[in-house]
mmCIF file of C-alpha atoms and ligand atoms in Angstrom:
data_model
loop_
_atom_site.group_PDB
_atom_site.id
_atom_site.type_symbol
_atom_site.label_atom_id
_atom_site.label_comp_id
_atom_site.label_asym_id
_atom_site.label_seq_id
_atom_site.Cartn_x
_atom_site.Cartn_y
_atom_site.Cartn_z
ATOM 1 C CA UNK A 1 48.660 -57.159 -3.340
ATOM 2 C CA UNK A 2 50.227 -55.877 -0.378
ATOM 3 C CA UNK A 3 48.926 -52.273 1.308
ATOM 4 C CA UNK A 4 51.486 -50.423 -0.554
ATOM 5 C CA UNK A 5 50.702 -51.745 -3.941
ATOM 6 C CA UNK A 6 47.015 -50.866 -3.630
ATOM 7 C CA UNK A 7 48.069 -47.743 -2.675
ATOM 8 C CA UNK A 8 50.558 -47.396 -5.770
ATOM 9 C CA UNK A 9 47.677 -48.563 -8.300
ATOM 10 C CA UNK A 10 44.023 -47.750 -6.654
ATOM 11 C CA UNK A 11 44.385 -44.159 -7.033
ATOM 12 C CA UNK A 12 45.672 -43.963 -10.724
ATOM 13 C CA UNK A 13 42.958 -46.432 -12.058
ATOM 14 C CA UNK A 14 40.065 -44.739 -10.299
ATOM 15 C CA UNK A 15 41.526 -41.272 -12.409
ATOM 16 C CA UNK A 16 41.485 -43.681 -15.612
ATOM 17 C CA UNK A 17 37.536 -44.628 -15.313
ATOM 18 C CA UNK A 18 35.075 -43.228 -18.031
ATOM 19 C CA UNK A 19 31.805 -43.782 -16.408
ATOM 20 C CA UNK A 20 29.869 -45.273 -13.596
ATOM 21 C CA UNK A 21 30.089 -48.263 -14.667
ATOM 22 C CA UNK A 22 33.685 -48.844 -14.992
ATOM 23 C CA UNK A 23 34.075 -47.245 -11.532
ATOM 24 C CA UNK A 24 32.084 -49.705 -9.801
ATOM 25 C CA UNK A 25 34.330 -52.473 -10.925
ATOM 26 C CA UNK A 26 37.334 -50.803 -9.172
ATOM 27 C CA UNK A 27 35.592 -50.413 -6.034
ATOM 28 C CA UNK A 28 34.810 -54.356 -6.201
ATOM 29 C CA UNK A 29 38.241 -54.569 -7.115
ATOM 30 C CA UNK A 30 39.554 -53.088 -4.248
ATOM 31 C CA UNK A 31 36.778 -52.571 -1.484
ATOM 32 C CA UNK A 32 34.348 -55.138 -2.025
ATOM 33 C CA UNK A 33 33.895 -58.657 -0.097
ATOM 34 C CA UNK A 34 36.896 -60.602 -1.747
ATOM 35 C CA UNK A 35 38.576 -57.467 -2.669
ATOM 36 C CA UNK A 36 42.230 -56.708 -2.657
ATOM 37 C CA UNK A 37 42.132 -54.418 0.314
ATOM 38 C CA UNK A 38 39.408 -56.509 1.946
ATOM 39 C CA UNK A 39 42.173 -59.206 1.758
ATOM 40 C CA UNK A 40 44.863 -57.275 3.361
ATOM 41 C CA UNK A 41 42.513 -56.531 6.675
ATOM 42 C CA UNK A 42 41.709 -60.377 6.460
ATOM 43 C CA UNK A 43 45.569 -61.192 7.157
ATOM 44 C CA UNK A 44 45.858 -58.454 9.869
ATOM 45 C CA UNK A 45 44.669 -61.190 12.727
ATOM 46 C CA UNK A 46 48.526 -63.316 11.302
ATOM 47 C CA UNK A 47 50.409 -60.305 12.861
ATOM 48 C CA UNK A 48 52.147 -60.101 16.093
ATOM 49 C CA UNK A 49 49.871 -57.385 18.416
ATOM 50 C CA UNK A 50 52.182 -54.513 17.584
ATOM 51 C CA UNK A 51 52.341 -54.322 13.803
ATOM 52 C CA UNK A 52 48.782 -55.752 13.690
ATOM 53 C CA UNK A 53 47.753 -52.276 15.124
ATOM 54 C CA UNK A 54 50.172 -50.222 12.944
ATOM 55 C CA UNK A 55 48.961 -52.308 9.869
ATOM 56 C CA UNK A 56 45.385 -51.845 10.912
ATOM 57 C CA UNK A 57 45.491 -48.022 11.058
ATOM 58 C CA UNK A 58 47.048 -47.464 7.650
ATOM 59 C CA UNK A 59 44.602 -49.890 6.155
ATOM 60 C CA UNK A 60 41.813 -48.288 7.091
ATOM 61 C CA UNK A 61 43.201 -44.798 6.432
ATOM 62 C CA UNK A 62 44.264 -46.180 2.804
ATOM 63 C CA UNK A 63 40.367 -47.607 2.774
ATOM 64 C CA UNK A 64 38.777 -44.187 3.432
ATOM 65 C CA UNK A 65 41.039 -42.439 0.985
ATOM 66 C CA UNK A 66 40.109 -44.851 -1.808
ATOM 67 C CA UNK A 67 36.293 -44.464 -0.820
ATOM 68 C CA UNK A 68 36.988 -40.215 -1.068
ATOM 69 C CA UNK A 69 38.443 -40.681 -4.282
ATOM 70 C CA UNK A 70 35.766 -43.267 -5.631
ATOM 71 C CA UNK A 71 33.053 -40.833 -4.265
ATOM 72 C CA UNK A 72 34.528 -37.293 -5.771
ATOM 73 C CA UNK A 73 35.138 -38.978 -9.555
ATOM 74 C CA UNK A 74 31.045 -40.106 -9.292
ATOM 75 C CA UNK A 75 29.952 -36.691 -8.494
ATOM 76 C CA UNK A 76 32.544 -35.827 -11.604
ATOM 77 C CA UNK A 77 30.576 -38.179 -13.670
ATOM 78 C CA UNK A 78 26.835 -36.704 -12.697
ATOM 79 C CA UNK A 79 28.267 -33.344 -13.003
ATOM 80 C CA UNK A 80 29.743 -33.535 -16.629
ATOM 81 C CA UNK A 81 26.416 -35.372 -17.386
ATOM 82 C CA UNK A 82 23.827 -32.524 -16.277
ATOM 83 C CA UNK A 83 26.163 -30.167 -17.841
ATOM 84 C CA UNK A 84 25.102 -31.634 -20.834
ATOM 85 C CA UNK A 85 21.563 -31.413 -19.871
ATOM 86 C CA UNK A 86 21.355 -27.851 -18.959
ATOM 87 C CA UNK A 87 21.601 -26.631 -22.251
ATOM 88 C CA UNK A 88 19.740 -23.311 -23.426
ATOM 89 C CA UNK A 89 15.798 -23.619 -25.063
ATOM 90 C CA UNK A 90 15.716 -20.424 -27.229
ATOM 91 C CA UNK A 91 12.414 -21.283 -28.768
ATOM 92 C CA UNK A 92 11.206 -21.521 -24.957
ATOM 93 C CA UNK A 93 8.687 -18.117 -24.115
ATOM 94 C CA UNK A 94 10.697 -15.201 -21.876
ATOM 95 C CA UNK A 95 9.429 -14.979 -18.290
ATOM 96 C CA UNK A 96 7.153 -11.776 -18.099
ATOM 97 C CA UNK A 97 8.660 -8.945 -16.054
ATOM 98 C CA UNK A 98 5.579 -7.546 -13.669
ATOM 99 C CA UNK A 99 6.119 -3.647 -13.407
ATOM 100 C CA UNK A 100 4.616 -2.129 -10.195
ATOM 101 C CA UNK A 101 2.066 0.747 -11.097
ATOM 102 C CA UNK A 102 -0.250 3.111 -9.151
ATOM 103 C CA UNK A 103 -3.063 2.543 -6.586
ATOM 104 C CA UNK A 104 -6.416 3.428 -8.007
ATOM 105 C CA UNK A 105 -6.808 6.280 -5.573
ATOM 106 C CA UNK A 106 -2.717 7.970 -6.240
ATOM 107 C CA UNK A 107 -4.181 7.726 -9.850
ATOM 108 C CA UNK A 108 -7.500 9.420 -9.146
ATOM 109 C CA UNK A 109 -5.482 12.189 -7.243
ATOM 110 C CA UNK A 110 -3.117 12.578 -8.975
ATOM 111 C CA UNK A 111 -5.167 13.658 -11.926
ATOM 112 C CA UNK A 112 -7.391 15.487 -9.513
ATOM 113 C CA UNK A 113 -4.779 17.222 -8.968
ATOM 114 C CA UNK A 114 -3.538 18.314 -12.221
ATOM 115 C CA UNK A 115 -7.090 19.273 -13.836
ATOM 116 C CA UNK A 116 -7.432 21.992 -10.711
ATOM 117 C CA UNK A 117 -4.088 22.730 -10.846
ATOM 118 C CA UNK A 118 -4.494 23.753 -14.669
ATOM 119 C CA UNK A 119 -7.382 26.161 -13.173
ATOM 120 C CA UNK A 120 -4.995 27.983 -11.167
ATOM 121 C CA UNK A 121 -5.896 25.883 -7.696
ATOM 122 C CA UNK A 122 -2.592 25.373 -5.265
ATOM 123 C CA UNK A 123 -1.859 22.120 -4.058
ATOM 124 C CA UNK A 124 -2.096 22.312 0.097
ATOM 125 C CA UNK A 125 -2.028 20.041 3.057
ATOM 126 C CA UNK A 126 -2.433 20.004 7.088
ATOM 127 C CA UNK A 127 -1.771 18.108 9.689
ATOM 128 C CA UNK A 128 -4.313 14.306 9.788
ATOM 129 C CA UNK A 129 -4.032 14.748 13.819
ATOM 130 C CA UNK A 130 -5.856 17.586 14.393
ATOM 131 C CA UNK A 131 -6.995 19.768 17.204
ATOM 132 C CA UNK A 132 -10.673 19.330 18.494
ATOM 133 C CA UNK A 133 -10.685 23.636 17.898
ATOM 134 C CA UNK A 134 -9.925 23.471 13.627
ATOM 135 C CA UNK A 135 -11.715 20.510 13.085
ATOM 136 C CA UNK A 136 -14.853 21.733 14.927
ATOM 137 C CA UNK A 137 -14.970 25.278 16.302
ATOM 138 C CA UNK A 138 -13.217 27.174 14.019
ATOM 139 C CA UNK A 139 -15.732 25.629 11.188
ATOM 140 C CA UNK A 140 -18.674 26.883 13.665
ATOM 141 C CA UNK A 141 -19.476 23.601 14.638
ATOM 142 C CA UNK A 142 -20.919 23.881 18.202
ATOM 143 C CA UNK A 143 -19.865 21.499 21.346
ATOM 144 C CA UNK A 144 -22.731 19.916 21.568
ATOM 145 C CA UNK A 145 -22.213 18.746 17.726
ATOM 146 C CA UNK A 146 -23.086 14.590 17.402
ATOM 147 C CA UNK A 147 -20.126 14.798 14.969
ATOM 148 C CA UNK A 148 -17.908 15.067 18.047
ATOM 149 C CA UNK A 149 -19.543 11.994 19.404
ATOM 150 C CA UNK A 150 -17.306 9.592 20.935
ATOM 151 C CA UNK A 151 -18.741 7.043 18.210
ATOM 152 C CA UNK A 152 -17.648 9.035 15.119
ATOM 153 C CA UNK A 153 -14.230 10.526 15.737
ATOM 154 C CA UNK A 154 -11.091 8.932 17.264
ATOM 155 C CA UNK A 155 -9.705 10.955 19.868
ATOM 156 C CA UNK A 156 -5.795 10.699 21.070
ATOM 157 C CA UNK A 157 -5.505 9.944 24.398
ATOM 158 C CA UNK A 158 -3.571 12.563 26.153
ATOM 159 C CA UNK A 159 -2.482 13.537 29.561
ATOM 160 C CA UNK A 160 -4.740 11.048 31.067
ATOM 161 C CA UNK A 161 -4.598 9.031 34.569
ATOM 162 C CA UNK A 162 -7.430 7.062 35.462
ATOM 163 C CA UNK A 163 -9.591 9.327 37.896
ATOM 164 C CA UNK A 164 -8.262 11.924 36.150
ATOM 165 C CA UNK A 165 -9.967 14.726 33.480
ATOM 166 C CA UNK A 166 -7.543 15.659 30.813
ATOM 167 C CA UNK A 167 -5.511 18.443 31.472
ATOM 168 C CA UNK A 168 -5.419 20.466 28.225
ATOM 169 C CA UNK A 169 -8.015 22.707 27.416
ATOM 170 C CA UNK A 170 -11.281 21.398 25.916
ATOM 171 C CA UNK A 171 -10.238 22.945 22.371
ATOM 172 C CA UNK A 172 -6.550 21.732 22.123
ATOM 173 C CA UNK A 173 -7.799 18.206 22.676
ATOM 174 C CA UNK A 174 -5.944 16.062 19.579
ATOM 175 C CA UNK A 175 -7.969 13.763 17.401
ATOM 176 C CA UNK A 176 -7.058 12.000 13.795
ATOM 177 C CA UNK A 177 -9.228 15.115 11.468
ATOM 178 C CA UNK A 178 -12.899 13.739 10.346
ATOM 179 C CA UNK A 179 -12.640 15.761 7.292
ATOM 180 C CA UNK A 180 -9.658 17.906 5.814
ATOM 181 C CA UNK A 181 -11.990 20.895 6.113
ATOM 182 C CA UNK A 182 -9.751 22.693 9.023
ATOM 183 C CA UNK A 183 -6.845 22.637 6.578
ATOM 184 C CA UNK A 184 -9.051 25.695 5.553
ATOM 185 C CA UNK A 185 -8.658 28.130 8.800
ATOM 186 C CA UNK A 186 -5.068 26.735 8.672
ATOM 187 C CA UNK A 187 -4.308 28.391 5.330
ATOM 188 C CA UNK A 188 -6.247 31.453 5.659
ATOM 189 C CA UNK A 189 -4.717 32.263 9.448
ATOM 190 C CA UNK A 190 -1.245 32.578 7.462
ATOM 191 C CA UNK A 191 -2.726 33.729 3.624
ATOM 192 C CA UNK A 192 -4.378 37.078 2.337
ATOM 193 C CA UNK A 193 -7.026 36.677 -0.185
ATOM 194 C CA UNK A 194 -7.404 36.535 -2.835
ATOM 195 C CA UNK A 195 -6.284 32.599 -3.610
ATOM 196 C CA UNK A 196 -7.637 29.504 -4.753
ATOM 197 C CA UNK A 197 -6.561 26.014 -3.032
ATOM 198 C CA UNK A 198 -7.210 22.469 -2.952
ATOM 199 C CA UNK A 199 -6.067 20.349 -0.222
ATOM 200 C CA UNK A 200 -6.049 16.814 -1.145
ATOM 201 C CA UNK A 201 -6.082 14.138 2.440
ATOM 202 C CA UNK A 202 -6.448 11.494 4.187
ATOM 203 C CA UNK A 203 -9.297 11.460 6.698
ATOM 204 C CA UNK A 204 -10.803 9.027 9.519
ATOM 205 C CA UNK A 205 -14.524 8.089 10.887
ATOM 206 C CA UNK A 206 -14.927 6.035 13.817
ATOM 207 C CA UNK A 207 -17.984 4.289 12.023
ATOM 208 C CA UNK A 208 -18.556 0.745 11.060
ATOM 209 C CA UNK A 209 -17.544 -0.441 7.877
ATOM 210 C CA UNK A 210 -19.611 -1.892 4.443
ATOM 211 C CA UNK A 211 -19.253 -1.595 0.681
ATOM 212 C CA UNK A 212 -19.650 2.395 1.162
ATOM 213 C CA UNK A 213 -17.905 3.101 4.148
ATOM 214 C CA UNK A 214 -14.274 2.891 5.686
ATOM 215 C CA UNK A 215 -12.573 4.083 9.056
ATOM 216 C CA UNK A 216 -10.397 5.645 6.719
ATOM 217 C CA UNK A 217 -10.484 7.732 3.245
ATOM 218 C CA UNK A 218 -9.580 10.100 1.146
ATOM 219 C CA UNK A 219 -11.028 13.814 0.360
ATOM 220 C CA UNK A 220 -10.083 16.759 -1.350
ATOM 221 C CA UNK A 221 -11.028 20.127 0.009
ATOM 222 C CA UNK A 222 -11.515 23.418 -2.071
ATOM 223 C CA UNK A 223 -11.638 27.079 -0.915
ATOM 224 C CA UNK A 224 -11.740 29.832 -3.136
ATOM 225 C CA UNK A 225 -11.619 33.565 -1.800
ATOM 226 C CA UNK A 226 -11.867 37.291 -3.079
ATOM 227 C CA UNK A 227 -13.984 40.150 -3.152
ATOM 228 C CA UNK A 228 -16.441 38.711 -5.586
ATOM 229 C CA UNK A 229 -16.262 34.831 -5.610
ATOM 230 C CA UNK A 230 -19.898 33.572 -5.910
ATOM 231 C CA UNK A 231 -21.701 30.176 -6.060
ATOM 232 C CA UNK A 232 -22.135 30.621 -10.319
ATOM 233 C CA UNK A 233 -18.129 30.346 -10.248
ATOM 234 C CA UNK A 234 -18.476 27.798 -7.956
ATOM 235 C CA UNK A 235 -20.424 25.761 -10.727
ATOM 236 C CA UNK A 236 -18.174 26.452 -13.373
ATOM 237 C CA UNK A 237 -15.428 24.981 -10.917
ATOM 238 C CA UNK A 238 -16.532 21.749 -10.422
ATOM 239 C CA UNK A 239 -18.316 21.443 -13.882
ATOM 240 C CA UNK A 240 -14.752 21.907 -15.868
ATOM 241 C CA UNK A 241 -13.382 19.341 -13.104
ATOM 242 C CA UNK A 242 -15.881 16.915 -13.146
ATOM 243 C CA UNK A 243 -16.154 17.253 -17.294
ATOM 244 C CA UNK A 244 -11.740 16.208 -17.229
ATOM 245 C CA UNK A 245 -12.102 13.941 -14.952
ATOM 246 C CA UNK A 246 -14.625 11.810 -16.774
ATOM 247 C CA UNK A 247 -14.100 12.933 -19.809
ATOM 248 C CA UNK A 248 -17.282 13.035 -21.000
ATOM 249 C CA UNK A 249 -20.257 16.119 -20.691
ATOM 250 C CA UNK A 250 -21.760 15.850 -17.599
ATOM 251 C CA UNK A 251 -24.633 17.812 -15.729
ATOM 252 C CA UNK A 252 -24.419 19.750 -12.299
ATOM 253 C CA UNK A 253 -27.093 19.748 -9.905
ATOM 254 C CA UNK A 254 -27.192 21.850 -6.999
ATOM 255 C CA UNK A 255 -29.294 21.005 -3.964
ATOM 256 C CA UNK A 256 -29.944 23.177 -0.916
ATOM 257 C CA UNK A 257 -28.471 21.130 2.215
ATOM 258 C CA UNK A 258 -26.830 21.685 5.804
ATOM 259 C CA UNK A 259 -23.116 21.922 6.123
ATOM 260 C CA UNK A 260 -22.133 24.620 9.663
ATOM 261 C CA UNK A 261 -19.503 26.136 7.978
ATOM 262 C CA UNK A 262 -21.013 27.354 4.958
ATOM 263 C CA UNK A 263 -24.277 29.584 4.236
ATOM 264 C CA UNK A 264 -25.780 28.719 2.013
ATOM 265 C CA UNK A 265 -25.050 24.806 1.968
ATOM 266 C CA UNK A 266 -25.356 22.848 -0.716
ATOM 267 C CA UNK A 267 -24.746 19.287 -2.434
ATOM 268 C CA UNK A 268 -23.870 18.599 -5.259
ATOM 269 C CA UNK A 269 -24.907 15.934 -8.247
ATOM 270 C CA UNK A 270 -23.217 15.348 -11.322
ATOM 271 C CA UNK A 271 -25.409 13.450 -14.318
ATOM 272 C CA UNK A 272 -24.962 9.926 -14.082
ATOM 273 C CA UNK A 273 -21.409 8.891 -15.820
ATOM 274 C CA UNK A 274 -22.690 5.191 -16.693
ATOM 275 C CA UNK A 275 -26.150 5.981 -18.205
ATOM 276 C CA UNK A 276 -25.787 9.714 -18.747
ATOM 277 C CA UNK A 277 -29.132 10.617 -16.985
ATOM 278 C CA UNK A 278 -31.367 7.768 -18.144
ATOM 279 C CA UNK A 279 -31.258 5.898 -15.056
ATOM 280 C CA UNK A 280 -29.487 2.760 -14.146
ATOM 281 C CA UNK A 281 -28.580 0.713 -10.994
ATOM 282 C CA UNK A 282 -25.147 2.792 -10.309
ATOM 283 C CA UNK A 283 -27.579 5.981 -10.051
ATOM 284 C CA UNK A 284 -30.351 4.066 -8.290
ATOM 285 C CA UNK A 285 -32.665 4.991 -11.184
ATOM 286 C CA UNK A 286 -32.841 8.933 -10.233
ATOM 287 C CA UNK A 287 -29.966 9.839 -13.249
ATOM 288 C CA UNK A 288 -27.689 11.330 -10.528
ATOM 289 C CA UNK A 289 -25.076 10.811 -8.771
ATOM 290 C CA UNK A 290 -23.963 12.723 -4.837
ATOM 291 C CA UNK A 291 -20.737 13.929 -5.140
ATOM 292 C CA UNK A 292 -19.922 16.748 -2.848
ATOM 293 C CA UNK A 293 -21.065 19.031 0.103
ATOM 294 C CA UNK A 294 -20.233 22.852 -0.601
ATOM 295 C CA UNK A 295 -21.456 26.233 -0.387
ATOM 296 C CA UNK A 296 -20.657 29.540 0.262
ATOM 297 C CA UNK A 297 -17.909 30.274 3.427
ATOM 298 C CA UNK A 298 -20.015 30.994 6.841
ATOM 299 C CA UNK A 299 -19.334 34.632 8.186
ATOM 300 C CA UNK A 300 -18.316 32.998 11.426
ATOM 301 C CA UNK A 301 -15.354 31.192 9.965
ATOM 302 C CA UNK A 302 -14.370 33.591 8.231
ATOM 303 C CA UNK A 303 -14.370 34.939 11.933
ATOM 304 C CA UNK A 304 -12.441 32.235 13.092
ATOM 305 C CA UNK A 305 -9.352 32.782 10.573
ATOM 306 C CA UNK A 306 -9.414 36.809 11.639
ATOM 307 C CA UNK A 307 -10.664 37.964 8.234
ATOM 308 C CA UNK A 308 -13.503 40.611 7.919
ATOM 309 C CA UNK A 309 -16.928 39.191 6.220
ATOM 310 C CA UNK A 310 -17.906 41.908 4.982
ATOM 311 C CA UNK A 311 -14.855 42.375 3.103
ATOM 312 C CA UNK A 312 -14.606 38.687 1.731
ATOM 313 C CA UNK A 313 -16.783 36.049 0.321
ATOM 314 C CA UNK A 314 -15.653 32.900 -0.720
ATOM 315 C CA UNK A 315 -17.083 28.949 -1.705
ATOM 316 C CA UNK A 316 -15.607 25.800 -0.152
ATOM 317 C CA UNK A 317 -16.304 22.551 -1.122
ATOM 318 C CA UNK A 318 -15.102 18.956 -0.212
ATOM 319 C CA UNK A 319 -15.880 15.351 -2.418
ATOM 320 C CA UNK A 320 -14.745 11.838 -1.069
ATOM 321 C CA UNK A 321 -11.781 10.853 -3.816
ATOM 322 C CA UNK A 322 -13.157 6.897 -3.154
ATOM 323 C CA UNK A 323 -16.260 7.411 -3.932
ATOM 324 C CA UNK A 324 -15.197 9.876 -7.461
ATOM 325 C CA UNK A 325 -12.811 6.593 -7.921
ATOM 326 C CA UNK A 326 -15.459 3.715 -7.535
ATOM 327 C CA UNK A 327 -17.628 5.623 -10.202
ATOM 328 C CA UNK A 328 -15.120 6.544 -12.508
ATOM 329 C CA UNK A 329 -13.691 2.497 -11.878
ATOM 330 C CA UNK A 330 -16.736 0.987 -11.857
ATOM 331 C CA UNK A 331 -15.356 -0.243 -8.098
ATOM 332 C CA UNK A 332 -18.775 -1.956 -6.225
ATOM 333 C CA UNK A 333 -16.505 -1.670 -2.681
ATOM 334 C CA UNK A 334 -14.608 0.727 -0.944
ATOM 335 C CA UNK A 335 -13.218 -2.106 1.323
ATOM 336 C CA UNK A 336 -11.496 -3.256 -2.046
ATOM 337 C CA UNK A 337 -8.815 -0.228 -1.859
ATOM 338 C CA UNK A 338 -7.276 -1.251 1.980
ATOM 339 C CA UNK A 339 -7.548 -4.680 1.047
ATOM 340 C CA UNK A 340 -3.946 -5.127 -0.293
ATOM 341 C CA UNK A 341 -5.266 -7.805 -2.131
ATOM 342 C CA UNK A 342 -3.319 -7.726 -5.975
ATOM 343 C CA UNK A 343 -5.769 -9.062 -7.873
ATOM 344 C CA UNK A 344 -8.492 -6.215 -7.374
ATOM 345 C CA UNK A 345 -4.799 -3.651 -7.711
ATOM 346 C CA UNK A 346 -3.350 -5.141 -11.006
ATOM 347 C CA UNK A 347 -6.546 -4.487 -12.707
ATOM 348 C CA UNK A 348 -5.813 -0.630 -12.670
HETATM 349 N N1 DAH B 1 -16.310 18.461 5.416
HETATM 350 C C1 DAH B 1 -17.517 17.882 4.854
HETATM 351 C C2 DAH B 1 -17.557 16.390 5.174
HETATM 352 O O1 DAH B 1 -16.536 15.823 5.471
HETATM 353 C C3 DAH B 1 -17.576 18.093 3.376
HETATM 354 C C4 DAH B 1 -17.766 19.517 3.027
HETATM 355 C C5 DAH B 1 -19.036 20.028 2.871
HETATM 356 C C6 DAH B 1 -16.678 20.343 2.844
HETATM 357 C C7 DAH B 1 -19.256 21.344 2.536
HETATM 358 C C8 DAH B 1 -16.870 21.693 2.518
HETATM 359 C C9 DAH B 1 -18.172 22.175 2.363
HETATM 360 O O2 DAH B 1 -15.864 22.554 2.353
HETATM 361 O O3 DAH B 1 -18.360 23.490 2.019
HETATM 362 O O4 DAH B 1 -18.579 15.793 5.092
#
């Protein structure tokens, strides 16, 4: 066969093949060692110099068309075949669909939330960089404080060259807020009494970390002012909450403590929620558990905010919303909430 001849016949067979099979045959019978093709380039070295080079190019053009061809009809071939393949299991099992949901904590304050809410309690918030005045001062806690120890509170550096003392007053120094107490002179500089307000937040202690402690957390305050507020409302308060929350009866136990901003101070125990009193290793054996610092709202802060004392009396309280979470979760560490590790989160 001459060059135009294979070029007449190669294509059309190669179109005509059924399988793999078939098409390796054609490429013998045109590519391979005593092929037709392979022939043709054999009686190139017969030609005169001119036409041998003219020959030569459309030979190998022809040859690398025929090798195109041969390659795009395999590829049709393992195509048409996994086609067949790829067919549909329906007795195979759905993939499951993982739905996102709620950290522990939103959970816990959300509901928070809603039980004081349903008690008449508005929903606040302040600022979690705070000045050194509302987060100490203003709740009467004096200069000399440890609390405003370099090793408890972060400060924000501000205005600061090396040899340099800050400029800003003492008082308008900025700091991320140890507690979300000064959310309370915040509200009252701008609110008449009588009111009731929680002011759920995120707070931060320059403090080393373990299984009950974290540079950051959560709180919720509560303040609660009128002419006749007393502690025995107080306790009816956080009873109801404390009852919803758990959702179980629970005890309250009041015990006389030291907070600067209230007078009297006190802290608060609910009855154990695992054994109910009896004594266990969540409780430590006593039958209850710590759950918040409170007491009635000290004269001077009062002060502070520019309302009379003798006109107004009030109670404040404020309860870490980790630690309410790890005992209504059964959660052993408070690391396990900033871990971002799934496993601990799709359990809730
Ligand atoms: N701010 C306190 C703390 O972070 C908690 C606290 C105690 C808040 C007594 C109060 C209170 O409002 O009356 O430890």
């Amino acid at each position: 066969m001459n060059l135009e001849e294979i070029k007449q016949c190669a294509p059309g067979e190669i179109k005509a093949c059924k399988d793999a099979k078939a098409l390796e045959a054609i490429r013998v019978k045109y590519l391979g060692r005593k092929g037709e093709l392979t022939a043709a380039l054999r009686t190139l070295k017969d030609l005169s110099q001119p036409k041998r080079r003219s020959v030569g190019q459309r030979a190998n053009k022809l040859k690398n068309e025929l090798e195109l061809l041969l390659e795009g009809r395999l590829r049709e071939f393992a195509r048409e075949s996994s086609q067949y393949k790829e067919t549909i299991d329906i007795t195979a099992p759905g993939k499951r669909v993982r739905l996102g949901h709620l950290h522990p904590l939103t959970k816990i304050g959300r509901e928070a939330k809603q039980i004081f809410s349903s008690m008449g309690f508005a929903v606040m918030d302040g600022p979690e960089i705070e000045t050194e005045y509302y987060n100490f001062d203003a709740l009467n806690i004096p200069p000399n404080h440890p609390a405003r120890d370099l090793w408890d509170t972060f400060w924000l550096r501000q205005n600061e060259t090396k040899n340099q003392r800050p400029k800003t007053k003492n008082t308008e120094r900025l700091l991320l807020r140890t507690h979300t107490s000064p959310v309370q002179i915040r509200y009252m500089e701008t609110h008449e009494p009588p009111f009731q307000i929680i002011v759920p937040g995120r707070v931060f202690r320059y403090e080393a970390t373990d299984a009950s402690h974290e540079i950051n957390f959560y709180q919720i305050e509560g303040l609660m002012v009128s002419k006749t507020v007393s502690l025995a409302n107080f306790k009816y308060v956080v009873e109801s909450f404390f009852k919803q929350l758990f959702n179980r009866a629970v005890n309250i136990r009041l015990r006389p403590s030291y907070f600067p901003f209230v007078e009297p101070g006190i802290e608060v125990d609910v009855s154990c929620t695992r054994c109910s009193g009896w004594g266990c290793s969540i409780c430590k054996q006593t039958g209850w558990l710590e759950v918040m610092g409170a007491g009635m709202v000290h004269p001077h802060v009062f002060e502070a905010a520019h309302y009379n004392p003798r006109d107004w009396q009030g109670f404040a309280f404020g309860m870490g919303l980790d630690r309410i979470a790890m005992l209504k979760y059964n959660i052993p560490d408070i690391r396990l909430f900033y871990s971002g590790d799934l496993r601990f989160i799709r359990q809730f």
